[in-house]
XYZ file of C-alpha atoms in Angstrom:
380
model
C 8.515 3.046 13.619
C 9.504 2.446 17.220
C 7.888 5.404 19.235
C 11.265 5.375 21.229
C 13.128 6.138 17.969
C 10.862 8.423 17.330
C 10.666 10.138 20.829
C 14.965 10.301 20.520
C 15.048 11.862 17.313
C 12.205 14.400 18.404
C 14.227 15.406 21.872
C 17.473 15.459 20.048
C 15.774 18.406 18.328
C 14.634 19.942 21.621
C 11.400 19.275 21.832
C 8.985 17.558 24.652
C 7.394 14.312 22.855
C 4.559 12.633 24.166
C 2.914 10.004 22.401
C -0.885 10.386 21.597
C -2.046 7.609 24.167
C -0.229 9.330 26.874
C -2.471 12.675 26.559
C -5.501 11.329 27.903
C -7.412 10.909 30.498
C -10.955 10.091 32.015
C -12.525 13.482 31.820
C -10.174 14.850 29.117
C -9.849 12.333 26.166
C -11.020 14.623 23.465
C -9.748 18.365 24.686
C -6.729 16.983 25.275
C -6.550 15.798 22.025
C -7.996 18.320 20.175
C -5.841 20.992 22.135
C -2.886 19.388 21.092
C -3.438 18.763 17.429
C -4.090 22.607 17.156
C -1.051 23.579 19.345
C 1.401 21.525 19.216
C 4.458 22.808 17.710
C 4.978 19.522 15.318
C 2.806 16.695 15.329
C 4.573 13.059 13.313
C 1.924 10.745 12.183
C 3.314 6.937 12.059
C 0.764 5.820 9.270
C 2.328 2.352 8.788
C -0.643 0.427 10.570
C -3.050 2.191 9.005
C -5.018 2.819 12.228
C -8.114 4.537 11.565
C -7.491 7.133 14.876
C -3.970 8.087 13.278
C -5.509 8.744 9.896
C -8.418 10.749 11.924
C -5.560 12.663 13.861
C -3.786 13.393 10.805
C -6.822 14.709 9.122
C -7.883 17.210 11.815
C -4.199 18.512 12.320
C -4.157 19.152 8.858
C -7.105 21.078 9.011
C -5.926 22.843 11.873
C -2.504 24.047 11.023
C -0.805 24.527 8.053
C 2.968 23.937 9.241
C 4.870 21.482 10.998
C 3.306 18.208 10.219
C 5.521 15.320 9.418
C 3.978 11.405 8.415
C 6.181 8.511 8.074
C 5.944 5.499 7.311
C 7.130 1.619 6.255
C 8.788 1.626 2.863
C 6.798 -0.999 0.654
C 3.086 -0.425 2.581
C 0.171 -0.548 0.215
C -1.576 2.291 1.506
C -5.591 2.033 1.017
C -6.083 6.036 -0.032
C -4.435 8.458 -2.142
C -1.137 10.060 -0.363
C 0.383 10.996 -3.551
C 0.302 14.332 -2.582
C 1.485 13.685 1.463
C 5.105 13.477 1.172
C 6.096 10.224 4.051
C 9.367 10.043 4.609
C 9.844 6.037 5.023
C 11.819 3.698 7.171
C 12.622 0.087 6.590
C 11.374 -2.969 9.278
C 14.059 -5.975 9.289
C 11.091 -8.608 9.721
C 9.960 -7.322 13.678
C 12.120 -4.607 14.143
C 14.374 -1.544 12.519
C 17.884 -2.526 12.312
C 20.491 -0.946 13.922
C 21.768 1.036 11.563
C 18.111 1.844 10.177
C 17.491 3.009 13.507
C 20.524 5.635 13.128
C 19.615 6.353 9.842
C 15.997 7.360 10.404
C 16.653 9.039 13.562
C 19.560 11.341 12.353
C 16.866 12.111 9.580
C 13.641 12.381 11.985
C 15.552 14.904 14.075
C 16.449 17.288 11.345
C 13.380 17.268 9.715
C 12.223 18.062 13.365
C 14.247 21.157 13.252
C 13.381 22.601 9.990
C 9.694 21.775 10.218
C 9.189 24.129 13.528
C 11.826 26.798 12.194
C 10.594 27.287 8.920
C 7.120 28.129 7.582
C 6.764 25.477 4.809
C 3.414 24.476 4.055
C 2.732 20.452 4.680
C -1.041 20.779 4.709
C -2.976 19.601 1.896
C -5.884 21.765 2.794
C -3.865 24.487 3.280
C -1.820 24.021 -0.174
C -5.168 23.829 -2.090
C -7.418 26.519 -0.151
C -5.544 28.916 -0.426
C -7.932 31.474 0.845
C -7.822 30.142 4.673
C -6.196 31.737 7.256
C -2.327 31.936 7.067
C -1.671 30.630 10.664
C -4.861 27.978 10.045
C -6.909 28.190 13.750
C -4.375 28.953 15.684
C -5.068 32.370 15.002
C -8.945 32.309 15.545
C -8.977 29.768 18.236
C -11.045 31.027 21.168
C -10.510 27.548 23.270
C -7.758 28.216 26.032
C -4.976 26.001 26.261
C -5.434 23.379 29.021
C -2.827 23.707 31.312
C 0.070 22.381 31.283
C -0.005 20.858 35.013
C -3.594 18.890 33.380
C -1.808 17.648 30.306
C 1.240 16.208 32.601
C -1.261 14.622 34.651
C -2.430 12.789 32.192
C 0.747 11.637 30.737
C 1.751 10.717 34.274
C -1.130 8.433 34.857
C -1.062 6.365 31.589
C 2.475 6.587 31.727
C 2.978 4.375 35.017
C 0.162 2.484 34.344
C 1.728 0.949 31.163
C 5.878 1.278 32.654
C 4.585 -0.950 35.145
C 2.231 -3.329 33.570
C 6.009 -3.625 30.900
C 7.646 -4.603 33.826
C 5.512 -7.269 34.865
C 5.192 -9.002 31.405
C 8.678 -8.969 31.703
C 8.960 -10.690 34.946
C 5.871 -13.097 33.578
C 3.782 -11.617 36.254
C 0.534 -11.834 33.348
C -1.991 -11.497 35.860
C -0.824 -8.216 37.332
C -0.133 -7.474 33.728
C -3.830 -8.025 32.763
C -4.890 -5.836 35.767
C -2.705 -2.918 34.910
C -3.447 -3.022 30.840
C -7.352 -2.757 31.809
C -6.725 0.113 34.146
C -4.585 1.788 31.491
C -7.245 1.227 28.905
C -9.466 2.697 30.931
C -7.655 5.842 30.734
C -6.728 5.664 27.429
C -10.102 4.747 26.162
C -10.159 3.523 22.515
C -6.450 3.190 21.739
C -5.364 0.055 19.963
C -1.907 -1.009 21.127
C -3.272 -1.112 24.907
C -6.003 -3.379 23.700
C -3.294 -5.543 21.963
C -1.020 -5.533 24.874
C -4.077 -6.570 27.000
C -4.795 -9.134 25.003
C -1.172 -10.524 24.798
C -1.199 -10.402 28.630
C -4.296 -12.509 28.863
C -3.607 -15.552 26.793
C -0.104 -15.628 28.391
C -1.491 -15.356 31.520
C -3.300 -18.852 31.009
C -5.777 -17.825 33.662
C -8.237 -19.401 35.136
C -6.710 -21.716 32.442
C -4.985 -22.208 28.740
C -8.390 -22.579 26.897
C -10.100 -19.709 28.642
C -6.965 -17.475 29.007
C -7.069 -18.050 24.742
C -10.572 -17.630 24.644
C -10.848 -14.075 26.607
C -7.934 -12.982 24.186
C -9.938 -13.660 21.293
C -12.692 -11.849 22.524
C -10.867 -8.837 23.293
C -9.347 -8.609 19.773
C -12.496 -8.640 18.373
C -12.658 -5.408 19.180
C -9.991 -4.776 16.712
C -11.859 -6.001 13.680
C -9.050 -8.270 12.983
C -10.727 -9.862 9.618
C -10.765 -6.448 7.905
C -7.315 -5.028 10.031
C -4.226 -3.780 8.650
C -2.190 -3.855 11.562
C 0.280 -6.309 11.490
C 0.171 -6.262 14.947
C -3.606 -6.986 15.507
C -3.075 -10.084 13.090
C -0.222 -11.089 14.620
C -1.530 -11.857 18.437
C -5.210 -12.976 16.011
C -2.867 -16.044 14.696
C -0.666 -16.554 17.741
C -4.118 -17.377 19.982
C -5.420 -19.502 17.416
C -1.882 -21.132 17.122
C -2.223 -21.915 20.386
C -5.858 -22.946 20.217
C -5.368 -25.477 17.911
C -2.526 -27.155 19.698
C -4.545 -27.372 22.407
C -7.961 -29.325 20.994
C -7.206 -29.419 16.799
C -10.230 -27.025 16.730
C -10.360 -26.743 12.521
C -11.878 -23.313 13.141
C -8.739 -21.820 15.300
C -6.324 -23.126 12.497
C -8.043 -21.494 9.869
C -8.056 -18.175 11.452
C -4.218 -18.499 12.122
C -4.061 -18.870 8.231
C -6.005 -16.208 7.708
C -3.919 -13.479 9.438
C -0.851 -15.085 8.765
C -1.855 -14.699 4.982
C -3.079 -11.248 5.447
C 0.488 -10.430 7.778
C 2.546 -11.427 5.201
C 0.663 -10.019 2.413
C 0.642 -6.575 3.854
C 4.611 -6.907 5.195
C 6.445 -9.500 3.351
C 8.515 -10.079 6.052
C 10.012 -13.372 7.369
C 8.110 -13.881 10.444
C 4.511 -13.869 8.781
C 6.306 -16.129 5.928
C 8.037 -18.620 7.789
C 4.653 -19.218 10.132
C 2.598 -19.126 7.458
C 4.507 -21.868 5.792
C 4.320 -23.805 9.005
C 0.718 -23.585 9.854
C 0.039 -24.462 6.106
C 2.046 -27.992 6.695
C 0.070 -28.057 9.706
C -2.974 -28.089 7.810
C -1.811 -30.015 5.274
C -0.710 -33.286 7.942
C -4.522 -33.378 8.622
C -5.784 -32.848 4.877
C -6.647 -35.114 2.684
C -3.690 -36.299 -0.563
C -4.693 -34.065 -3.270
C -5.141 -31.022 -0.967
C -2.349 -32.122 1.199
C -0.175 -31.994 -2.427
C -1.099 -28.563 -2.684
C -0.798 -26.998 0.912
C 2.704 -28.555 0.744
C 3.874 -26.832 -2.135
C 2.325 -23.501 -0.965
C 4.551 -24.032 2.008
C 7.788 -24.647 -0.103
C 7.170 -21.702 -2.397
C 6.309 -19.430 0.571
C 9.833 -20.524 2.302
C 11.751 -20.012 -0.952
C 10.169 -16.579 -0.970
C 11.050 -16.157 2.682
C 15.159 -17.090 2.058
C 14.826 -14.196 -0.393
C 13.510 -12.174 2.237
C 16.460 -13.075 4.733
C 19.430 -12.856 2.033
C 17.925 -9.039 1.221
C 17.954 -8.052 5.206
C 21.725 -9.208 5.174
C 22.628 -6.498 2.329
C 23.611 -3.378 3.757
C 22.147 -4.095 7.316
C 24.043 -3.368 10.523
C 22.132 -5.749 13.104
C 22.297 -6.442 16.523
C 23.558 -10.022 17.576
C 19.855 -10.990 18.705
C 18.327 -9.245 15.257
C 20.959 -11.784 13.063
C 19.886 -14.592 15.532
C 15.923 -14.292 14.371
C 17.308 -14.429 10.792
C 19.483 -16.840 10.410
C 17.158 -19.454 12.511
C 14.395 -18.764 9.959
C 17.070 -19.718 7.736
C 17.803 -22.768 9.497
C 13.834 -23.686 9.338
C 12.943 -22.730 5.982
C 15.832 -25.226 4.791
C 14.816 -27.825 7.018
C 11.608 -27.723 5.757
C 12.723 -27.133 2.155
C 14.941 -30.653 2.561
C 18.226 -28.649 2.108
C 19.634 -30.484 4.351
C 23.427 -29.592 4.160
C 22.362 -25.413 4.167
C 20.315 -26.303 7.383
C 23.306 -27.844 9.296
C 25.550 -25.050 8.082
C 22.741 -22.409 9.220
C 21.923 -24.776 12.808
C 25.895 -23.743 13.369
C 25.302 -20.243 13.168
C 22.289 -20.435 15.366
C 24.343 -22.157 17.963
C 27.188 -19.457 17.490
C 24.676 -16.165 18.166
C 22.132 -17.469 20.765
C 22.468 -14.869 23.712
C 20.344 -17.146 25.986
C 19.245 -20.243 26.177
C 15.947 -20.278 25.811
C 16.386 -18.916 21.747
C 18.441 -22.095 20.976
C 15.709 -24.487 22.799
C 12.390 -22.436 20.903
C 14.378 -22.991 17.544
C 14.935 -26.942 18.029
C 11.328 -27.305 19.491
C 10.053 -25.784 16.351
C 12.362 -27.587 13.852
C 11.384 -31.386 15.966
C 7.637 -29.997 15.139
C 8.490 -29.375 11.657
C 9.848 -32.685 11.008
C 7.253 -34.293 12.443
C 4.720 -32.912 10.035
C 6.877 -33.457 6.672
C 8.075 -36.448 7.400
Protein backbone atom coordinates (compact mmCIF):
# COMPACT_ATOMS: atom_id res chain seq x y z
CA UNK A 1 0.00 0.00 0.00
CA UNK A 2 0.89 3.66 -0.29
CA UNK A 3 3.12 4.43 2.85
CA UNK A 4 1.12 7.80 2.96
CA UNK A 5 -2.11 5.80 3.41
CA UNK A 6 -0.55 3.99 5.66
CA UNK A 7 1.21 6.82 7.68
CA UNK A 8 -2.71 8.61 7.76
CA UNK A 9 -4.41 5.74 9.04
CA UNK A 10 -1.53 5.14 11.69
CA UNK A 11 -1.69 9.07 12.98
CA UNK A 12 -5.41 9.04 12.83
CA UNK A 13 -4.90 6.51 15.63
CA UNK A 14 -2.40 8.72 17.47
CA UNK A 15 0.57 7.39 16.86
CA UNK A 16 4.13 8.81 15.42
CA UNK A 17 4.83 6.71 12.05
CA UNK A 18 8.03 6.61 10.52
CA UNK A 19 8.76 4.46 7.77
CA UNK A 20 11.68 1.90 8.12
CA UNK A 21 14.07 3.78 5.59
CA UNK A 22 13.69 6.90 7.52
CA UNK A 23 15.33 5.30 10.85
CA UNK A 24 18.70 5.11 9.66
CA UNK A 25 21.64 6.48 9.50
CA UNK A 26 25.51 6.15 8.85
CA UNK A 27 26.62 4.98 12.23
CA UNK A 28 23.19 3.66 13.33
CA UNK A 29 21.62 1.42 10.56
CA UNK A 30 21.23 -1.67 12.61
CA UNK A 31 20.51 -0.26 16.44
CA UNK A 32 18.22 1.81 15.08
CA UNK A 33 16.56 -0.85 13.61
CA UNK A 34 16.81 -3.35 15.97
CA UNK A 35 15.72 -0.79 18.78
CA UNK A 36 12.72 -0.16 17.06
CA UNK A 37 11.48 -3.57 16.12
CA UNK A 38 11.72 -4.40 19.93
CA UNK A 39 10.05 -1.10 21.06
CA UNK A 40 7.95 0.12 18.98
CA UNK A 41 4.49 0.19 20.09
CA UNK A 42 3.05 -1.41 16.60
CA UNK A 43 5.11 -2.24 13.81
CA UNK A 44 2.78 -2.89 9.99
CA UNK A 45 4.68 -4.99 7.61
CA UNK A 46 3.60 -4.15 3.80
CA UNK A 47 4.56 -7.74 2.47
CA UNK A 48 3.14 -7.15 -1.05
CA UNK A 49 6.69 -6.89 -2.78
CA UNK A 50 7.96 -9.55 -1.13
CA UNK A 51 11.20 -7.73 -0.20
CA UNK A 52 13.50 -9.93 1.49
CA UNK A 53 14.41 -6.92 4.36
CA UNK A 54 10.51 -6.69 5.13
CA UNK A 55 10.20 -10.43 5.50
CA UNK A 56 13.61 -10.21 7.71
CA UNK A 57 11.94 -7.27 9.76
CA UNK A 58 8.88 -9.14 10.19
CA UNK A 59 10.67 -12.17 11.39
CA UNK A 60 12.76 -10.51 14.13
CA UNK A 61 9.70 -8.38 15.43
CA UNK A 62 7.97 -11.43 15.76
CA UNK A 63 10.53 -12.86 17.73
CA UNK A 64 10.78 -9.92 19.72
CA UNK A 65 7.31 -9.10 20.81
CA UNK A 66 4.37 -10.90 21.01
CA UNK A 67 1.67 -8.00 20.48
CA UNK A 68 0.97 -5.37 18.17
CA UNK A 69 2.14 -6.57 14.86
CA UNK A 70 -0.03 -6.00 11.89
CA UNK A 71 1.04 -7.33 7.92
CA UNK A 72 -0.90 -6.36 4.98
CA UNK A 73 -0.90 -6.92 1.92
CA UNK A 74 -2.25 -6.99 -2.06
CA UNK A 75 -5.33 -9.15 -2.37
CA UNK A 76 -4.51 -11.85 -5.15
CA UNK A 77 -0.36 -12.00 -4.37
CA UNK A 78 1.06 -15.47 -4.67
CA UNK A 79 3.06 -15.39 -1.71
CA UNK A 80 6.36 -17.74 -1.97
CA UNK A 81 6.08 -19.18 1.93
CA UNK A 82 3.49 -20.40 4.14
CA UNK A 83 1.38 -17.37 5.86
CA UNK A 84 -1.53 -19.48 6.49
CA UNK A 85 -1.17 -18.92 9.90
CA UNK A 86 -0.23 -14.77 9.60
CA UNK A 87 -3.53 -13.26 9.33
CA UNK A 88 -2.85 -10.04 6.33
CA UNK A 89 -5.44 -7.96 6.17
CA UNK A 90 -5.44 -7.08 2.21
CA UNK A 91 -6.02 -4.08 0.04
CA UNK A 92 -6.82 -3.94 -3.61
CA UNK A 93 -4.27 -1.98 -6.40
CA UNK A 94 -6.46 -0.45 -9.43
CA UNK A 95 -3.52 -1.32 -11.98
CA UNK A 96 -0.70 1.49 -10.34
CA UNK A 97 -2.51 2.75 -7.62
CA UNK A 98 -5.42 2.20 -4.73
CA UNK A 99 -8.54 3.78 -5.77
CA UNK A 100 -10.13 6.33 -4.08
CA UNK A 101 -12.49 4.75 -2.33
CA UNK A 102 -9.99 1.71 -1.61
CA UNK A 103 -7.91 4.24 -0.14
CA UNK A 104 -10.89 5.18 2.40
CA UNK A 105 -11.71 1.82 2.84
CA UNK A 106 -8.32 0.49 3.93
CA UNK A 107 -7.47 3.45 5.88
CA UNK A 108 -10.71 3.63 8.03
CA UNK A 109 -9.72 -0.15 8.58
CA UNK A 110 -5.76 0.38 9.10
CA UNK A 111 -6.56 2.94 11.77
CA UNK A 112 -8.78 0.82 13.90
CA UNK A 113 -6.88 -2.08 13.77
CA UNK A 114 -4.15 0.49 14.89
CA UNK A 115 -6.14 1.14 17.94
CA UNK A 116 -7.02 -2.23 19.10
CA UNK A 117 -3.64 -3.75 18.34
CA UNK A 118 -1.73 -1.27 20.98
CA UNK A 119 -4.82 -1.36 23.50
CA UNK A 120 -5.34 -4.84 23.71
CA UNK A 121 -2.98 -7.75 24.47
CA UNK A 122 -3.86 -10.15 21.58
CA UNK A 123 -1.24 -12.35 20.56
CA UNK A 124 -0.13 -11.85 16.61
CA UNK A 125 3.17 -13.67 16.98
CA UNK A 126 3.57 -16.97 15.58
CA UNK A 127 6.44 -17.75 17.85
CA UNK A 128 4.76 -16.54 20.58
CA UNK A 129 1.34 -18.54 19.79
CA UNK A 130 3.36 -21.81 19.47
CA UNK A 131 6.12 -21.40 22.34
CA UNK A 132 4.22 -20.91 24.68
CA UNK A 133 6.79 -21.13 27.37
CA UNK A 134 8.60 -17.64 26.38
CA UNK A 135 8.33 -14.72 28.18
CA UNK A 136 4.84 -13.03 28.32
CA UNK A 137 6.06 -9.48 27.33
CA UNK A 138 8.70 -11.37 24.67
CA UNK A 139 12.26 -9.14 25.23
CA UNK A 140 10.93 -6.28 26.13
CA UNK A 141 11.03 -7.46 29.48
CA UNK A 142 14.69 -8.85 29.51
CA UNK A 143 16.14 -6.34 27.22
CA UNK A 144 19.29 -4.86 28.75
CA UNK A 145 20.02 -2.52 25.47
CA UNK A 146 18.90 1.17 26.34
CA UNK A 147 16.69 2.87 24.13
CA UNK A 148 18.55 5.25 21.76
CA UNK A 149 17.35 8.48 22.26
CA UNK A 150 14.86 9.95 20.91
CA UNK A 151 16.80 13.28 19.72
CA UNK A 152 19.26 10.26 17.66
CA UNK A 153 16.29 8.53 16.13
CA UNK A 154 14.80 12.11 14.86
CA UNK A 155 18.05 12.81 13.49
CA UNK A 156 17.99 10.23 11.46
CA UNK A 157 14.57 10.57 10.15
CA UNK A 158 15.44 14.21 9.54
CA UNK A 159 18.36 13.49 7.34
CA UNK A 160 16.84 10.82 5.00
CA UNK A 161 13.80 12.64 5.19
CA UNK A 162 15.05 15.91 3.27
CA UNK A 163 17.29 14.10 1.36
CA UNK A 164 14.47 12.19 -0.47
CA UNK A 165 11.54 15.47 -0.05
CA UNK A 166 13.98 17.18 -2.04
CA UNK A 167 15.41 14.84 -4.52
CA UNK A 168 10.84 14.35 -5.09
CA UNK A 169 10.86 17.77 -5.83
CA UNK A 170 13.36 17.84 -8.37
CA UNK A 171 12.07 14.79 -10.39
CA UNK A 172 9.16 16.73 -10.37
CA UNK A 173 10.56 19.82 -11.80
CA UNK A 174 12.74 17.31 -14.29
CA UNK A 175 15.77 18.53 -12.56
CA UNK A 176 17.23 14.44 -12.99
CA UNK A 177 20.63 15.39 -12.41
CA UNK A 178 20.15 17.00 -9.02
CA UNK A 179 17.77 14.14 -8.61
CA UNK A 180 20.58 11.55 -9.20
CA UNK A 181 22.83 13.50 -6.75
CA UNK A 182 20.36 13.60 -3.94
CA UNK A 183 19.06 9.69 -4.39
CA UNK A 184 22.93 8.64 -4.00
CA UNK A 185 23.35 10.77 -0.94
CA UNK A 186 20.11 9.37 0.47
CA UNK A 187 21.23 5.87 -0.29
CA UNK A 188 24.07 6.46 1.38
CA UNK A 189 22.23 6.93 4.47
CA UNK A 190 19.84 4.51 3.99
CA UNK A 191 22.24 1.84 3.01
CA UNK A 192 20.60 -1.28 1.46
CA UNK A 193 17.00 -0.15 1.02
CA UNK A 194 15.36 -0.95 -2.27
CA UNK A 195 12.94 1.81 -3.26
CA UNK A 196 15.96 4.46 -3.02
CA UNK A 197 17.89 2.25 -5.35
CA UNK A 198 14.79 2.20 -7.69
CA UNK A 199 14.20 5.84 -7.45
CA UNK A 200 17.95 6.29 -8.26
CA UNK A 201 17.76 4.39 -10.98
CA UNK A 202 14.56 6.06 -12.42
CA UNK A 203 16.41 9.38 -11.96
CA UNK A 204 19.35 8.24 -14.01
CA UNK A 205 17.91 6.99 -17.23
CA UNK A 206 15.61 10.08 -17.20
CA UNK A 207 18.31 12.12 -16.64
CA UNK A 208 19.84 11.05 -20.15
CA UNK A 209 23.22 12.10 -18.86
CA UNK A 210 26.17 12.31 -20.28
CA UNK A 211 23.66 10.86 -22.84
CA UNK A 212 20.40 8.50 -23.67
CA UNK A 213 22.51 5.27 -24.17
CA UNK A 214 24.70 5.77 -21.14
CA UNK A 215 22.01 7.44 -18.91
CA UNK A 216 20.09 3.71 -19.86
CA UNK A 217 23.09 1.90 -19.41
CA UNK A 218 24.08 3.22 -15.69
CA UNK A 219 20.31 2.44 -14.85
CA UNK A 220 20.72 -1.01 -15.76
CA UNK A 221 23.62 -1.39 -13.82
CA UNK A 222 22.24 -0.06 -10.77
CA UNK A 223 19.20 -2.41 -10.87
CA UNK A 224 21.29 -5.15 -10.99
CA UNK A 225 21.65 -4.76 -7.70
CA UNK A 226 18.10 -5.67 -7.31
CA UNK A 227 18.34 -9.13 -8.78
CA UNK A 228 15.67 -8.22 -11.13
CA UNK A 229 15.60 -11.85 -13.00
CA UNK A 230 14.64 -13.61 -9.75
CA UNK A 231 12.56 -10.19 -8.18
CA UNK A 232 9.13 -10.00 -7.10
CA UNK A 233 8.75 -6.47 -6.94
CA UNK A 234 6.68 -5.16 -9.41
CA UNK A 235 8.43 -2.20 -9.06
CA UNK A 236 12.04 -3.48 -9.69
CA UNK A 237 10.58 -5.11 -13.00
CA UNK A 238 8.87 -2.33 -13.90
CA UNK A 239 11.89 0.43 -14.31
CA UNK A 240 14.00 -3.38 -15.60
CA UNK A 241 11.48 -3.18 -18.79
CA UNK A 242 11.04 0.58 -19.06
CA UNK A 243 15.18 0.93 -19.64
CA UNK A 244 15.20 -1.79 -21.97
CA UNK A 245 12.05 -0.22 -23.66
CA UNK A 246 13.95 2.52 -24.15
CA UNK A 247 17.11 0.69 -25.15
CA UNK A 248 15.71 -0.90 -27.88
CA UNK A 249 14.16 2.15 -29.42
CA UNK A 250 17.24 3.56 -29.38
CA UNK A 251 19.66 0.81 -31.41
CA UNK A 252 16.99 -2.48 -31.88
CA UNK A 253 19.48 -4.17 -29.47
CA UNK A 254 17.56 -7.92 -29.56
CA UNK A 255 19.00 -8.36 -26.07
CA UNK A 256 17.21 -5.07 -24.43
CA UNK A 257 13.82 -6.26 -26.00
CA UNK A 258 13.98 -9.50 -24.59
CA UNK A 259 14.58 -8.36 -21.15
CA UNK A 260 11.56 -5.90 -21.45
CA UNK A 261 9.57 -9.20 -22.17
CA UNK A 262 10.88 -10.78 -19.54
CA UNK A 263 9.74 -8.46 -16.69
CA UNK A 264 6.82 -7.45 -18.38
CA UNK A 265 5.86 -11.27 -18.32
CA UNK A 266 6.98 -11.70 -14.83
CA UNK A 267 4.93 -8.00 -13.85
CA UNK A 268 1.94 -9.19 -15.09
CA UNK A 269 2.18 -12.63 -13.91
CA UNK A 270 2.71 -11.63 -10.36
CA UNK A 271 -0.11 -8.52 -10.61
CA UNK A 272 -2.46 -9.06 -13.38
CA UNK A 273 -2.95 -5.66 -13.74
CA UNK A 274 -3.45 -3.55 -16.92
CA UNK A 275 -0.29 -1.75 -17.14
CA UNK A 276 2.07 -4.94 -17.23
CA UNK A 277 -0.76 -6.40 -19.75
CA UNK A 278 -1.25 -3.76 -22.09
CA UNK A 279 2.87 -3.31 -22.44
CA UNK A 280 3.38 -6.64 -22.56
CA UNK A 281 1.05 -6.97 -25.46
CA UNK A 282 2.86 -4.12 -27.11
CA UNK A 283 6.41 -5.13 -26.77
CA UNK A 284 5.25 -8.67 -27.97
CA UNK A 285 3.96 -6.93 -31.45
CA UNK A 286 7.14 -5.25 -31.23
CA UNK A 287 8.90 -8.38 -31.40
CA UNK A 288 6.76 -9.89 -33.55
CA UNK A 289 7.25 -6.79 -36.59
CA UNK A 290 10.92 -8.03 -36.58
CA UNK A 291 10.20 -11.95 -36.37
CA UNK A 292 10.02 -14.12 -38.81
CA UNK A 293 5.93 -15.44 -40.31
CA UNK A 294 5.40 -18.45 -38.31
CA UNK A 295 6.74 -16.87 -35.07
CA UNK A 296 5.39 -13.55 -36.00
CA UNK A 297 1.74 -15.68 -36.22
CA UNK A 298 2.24 -16.60 -32.82
CA UNK A 299 3.62 -13.42 -30.94
CA UNK A 300 0.56 -11.77 -32.55
CA UNK A 301 -1.94 -13.84 -31.10
CA UNK A 302 -0.19 -13.81 -27.66
CA UNK A 303 -0.69 -10.10 -27.95
CA UNK A 304 -4.50 -10.34 -28.79
CA UNK A 305 -5.22 -12.85 -26.05
CA UNK A 306 -3.16 -10.84 -23.51
CA UNK A 307 -5.36 -7.55 -24.49
CA UNK A 308 -8.62 -9.50 -24.29
CA UNK A 309 -7.43 -10.52 -20.85
CA UNK A 310 -6.47 -6.94 -20.12
CA UNK A 311 -10.32 -5.44 -21.15
CA UNK A 312 -11.35 -7.94 -18.48
CA UNK A 313 -9.04 -6.43 -16.22
CA UNK A 314 -10.38 -2.76 -16.93
CA UNK A 315 -14.29 -3.70 -16.98
CA UNK A 316 -13.56 -5.41 -13.23
CA UNK A 317 -11.73 -1.99 -11.90
CA UNK A 318 -14.98 -0.11 -13.09
CA UNK A 319 -17.28 -2.36 -10.66
CA UNK A 320 -17.62 -0.86 -7.43
CA UNK A 321 -14.59 1.59 -7.82
CA UNK A 322 -14.75 5.25 -6.83
CA UNK A 323 -11.71 6.76 -8.96
CA UNK A 324 -10.18 9.87 -9.35
CA UNK A 325 -10.59 11.65 -12.83
CA UNK A 326 -6.76 10.92 -13.66
CA UNK A 327 -7.17 7.05 -12.21
CA UNK A 328 -10.39 6.59 -14.96
CA UNK A 329 -8.12 8.43 -17.52
CA UNK A 330 -5.22 5.48 -17.28
CA UNK A 331 -8.15 3.03 -17.75
CA UNK A 332 -10.11 3.92 -20.21
CA UNK A 333 -6.93 4.82 -22.60
CA UNK A 334 -5.77 1.21 -22.11
CA UNK A 335 -9.13 0.63 -23.29
CA UNK A 336 -8.77 2.74 -26.18
CA UNK A 337 -5.32 0.75 -27.06
CA UNK A 338 -6.20 -2.67 -26.40
CA UNK A 339 -9.17 -2.14 -29.02
CA UNK A 340 -7.08 -0.50 -31.40
CA UNK A 341 -4.88 -3.16 -31.37
CA UNK A 342 -7.61 -5.80 -31.12
CA UNK A 343 -9.18 -4.13 -34.61
CA UNK A 344 -12.38 -3.08 -32.69
CA UNK A 345 -12.44 -0.31 -34.34
CA UNK A 346 -15.90 1.29 -33.51
CA UNK A 347 -15.18 0.48 -29.33
CA UNK A 348 -11.80 2.36 -29.91
CA UNK A 349 -13.42 5.59 -31.31
CA UNK A 350 -16.11 5.41 -28.66
CA UNK A 351 -13.24 4.86 -25.90
CA UNK A 352 -10.68 7.77 -27.93
CA UNK A 353 -13.94 10.10 -26.90
CA UNK A 354 -13.70 9.38 -23.42
CA UNK A 355 -10.00 9.86 -23.39
CA UNK A 356 -10.46 13.24 -24.89
CA UNK A 357 -13.32 14.01 -22.28
CA UNK A 358 -10.97 13.15 -18.91
CA UNK A 359 -7.43 14.29 -19.95
CA UNK A 360 -6.44 16.83 -17.11
CA UNK A 361 -3.37 17.96 -19.15
CA UNK A 362 -2.16 17.82 -22.21
CA UNK A 363 0.56 15.91 -22.24
CA UNK A 364 -1.85 12.47 -21.24
CA UNK A 365 -3.85 13.02 -24.50
CA UNK A 366 -0.46 13.47 -26.69
CA UNK A 367 1.43 10.06 -24.78
CA UNK A 368 -1.89 8.13 -25.65
CA UNK A 369 -1.94 9.11 -29.55
CA UNK A 370 1.94 8.67 -29.74
CA UNK A 371 1.47 5.20 -28.49
CA UNK A 372 -1.66 4.26 -30.53
CA UNK A 373 0.41 5.91 -34.12
CA UNK A 374 3.22 3.28 -32.77
CA UNK A 375 0.77 0.61 -32.47
CA UNK A 376 -0.56 0.94 -35.83
CA UNK A 377 2.49 1.05 -37.28
CA UNK A 378 3.48 -2.37 -36.09
CA UNK A 379 0.00 -4.23 -36.95
CA UNK A 380 -0.54 -2.80 -39.88
Amino acid sequence: ASYAVIKEAIEDAGLECYRADELRSNALIDQVMYDQLLNADLVVADITTLNFNAGYELGVRYALRPYATLVVGEKGMNFPFDVNHIYIHKYQHLGEDMGYQEVKRFRAELKELAHKAVSISHKDSPVYLFLSNLPEMGFLERAQLAQLPVSMINGSVDSLRQLTDQAKVAMSEDRFSDAVDLWHKAREIGGKNDYLVQQLALATYKSKQPDAQRALRKAETILEYLKPHSSLDTETLGLWAAVHKRLYELNNDARALEEAIFALERGFFIKQDYYNGINLAFMLDTKAAASDPDLKVELRAMGRYLRRKVKDICDKAFVGAEMSTDEKYWIVATLYEACVGLGEADEASRWKVEVEKLSSMAWMCQSTEEQIKKLRALIE
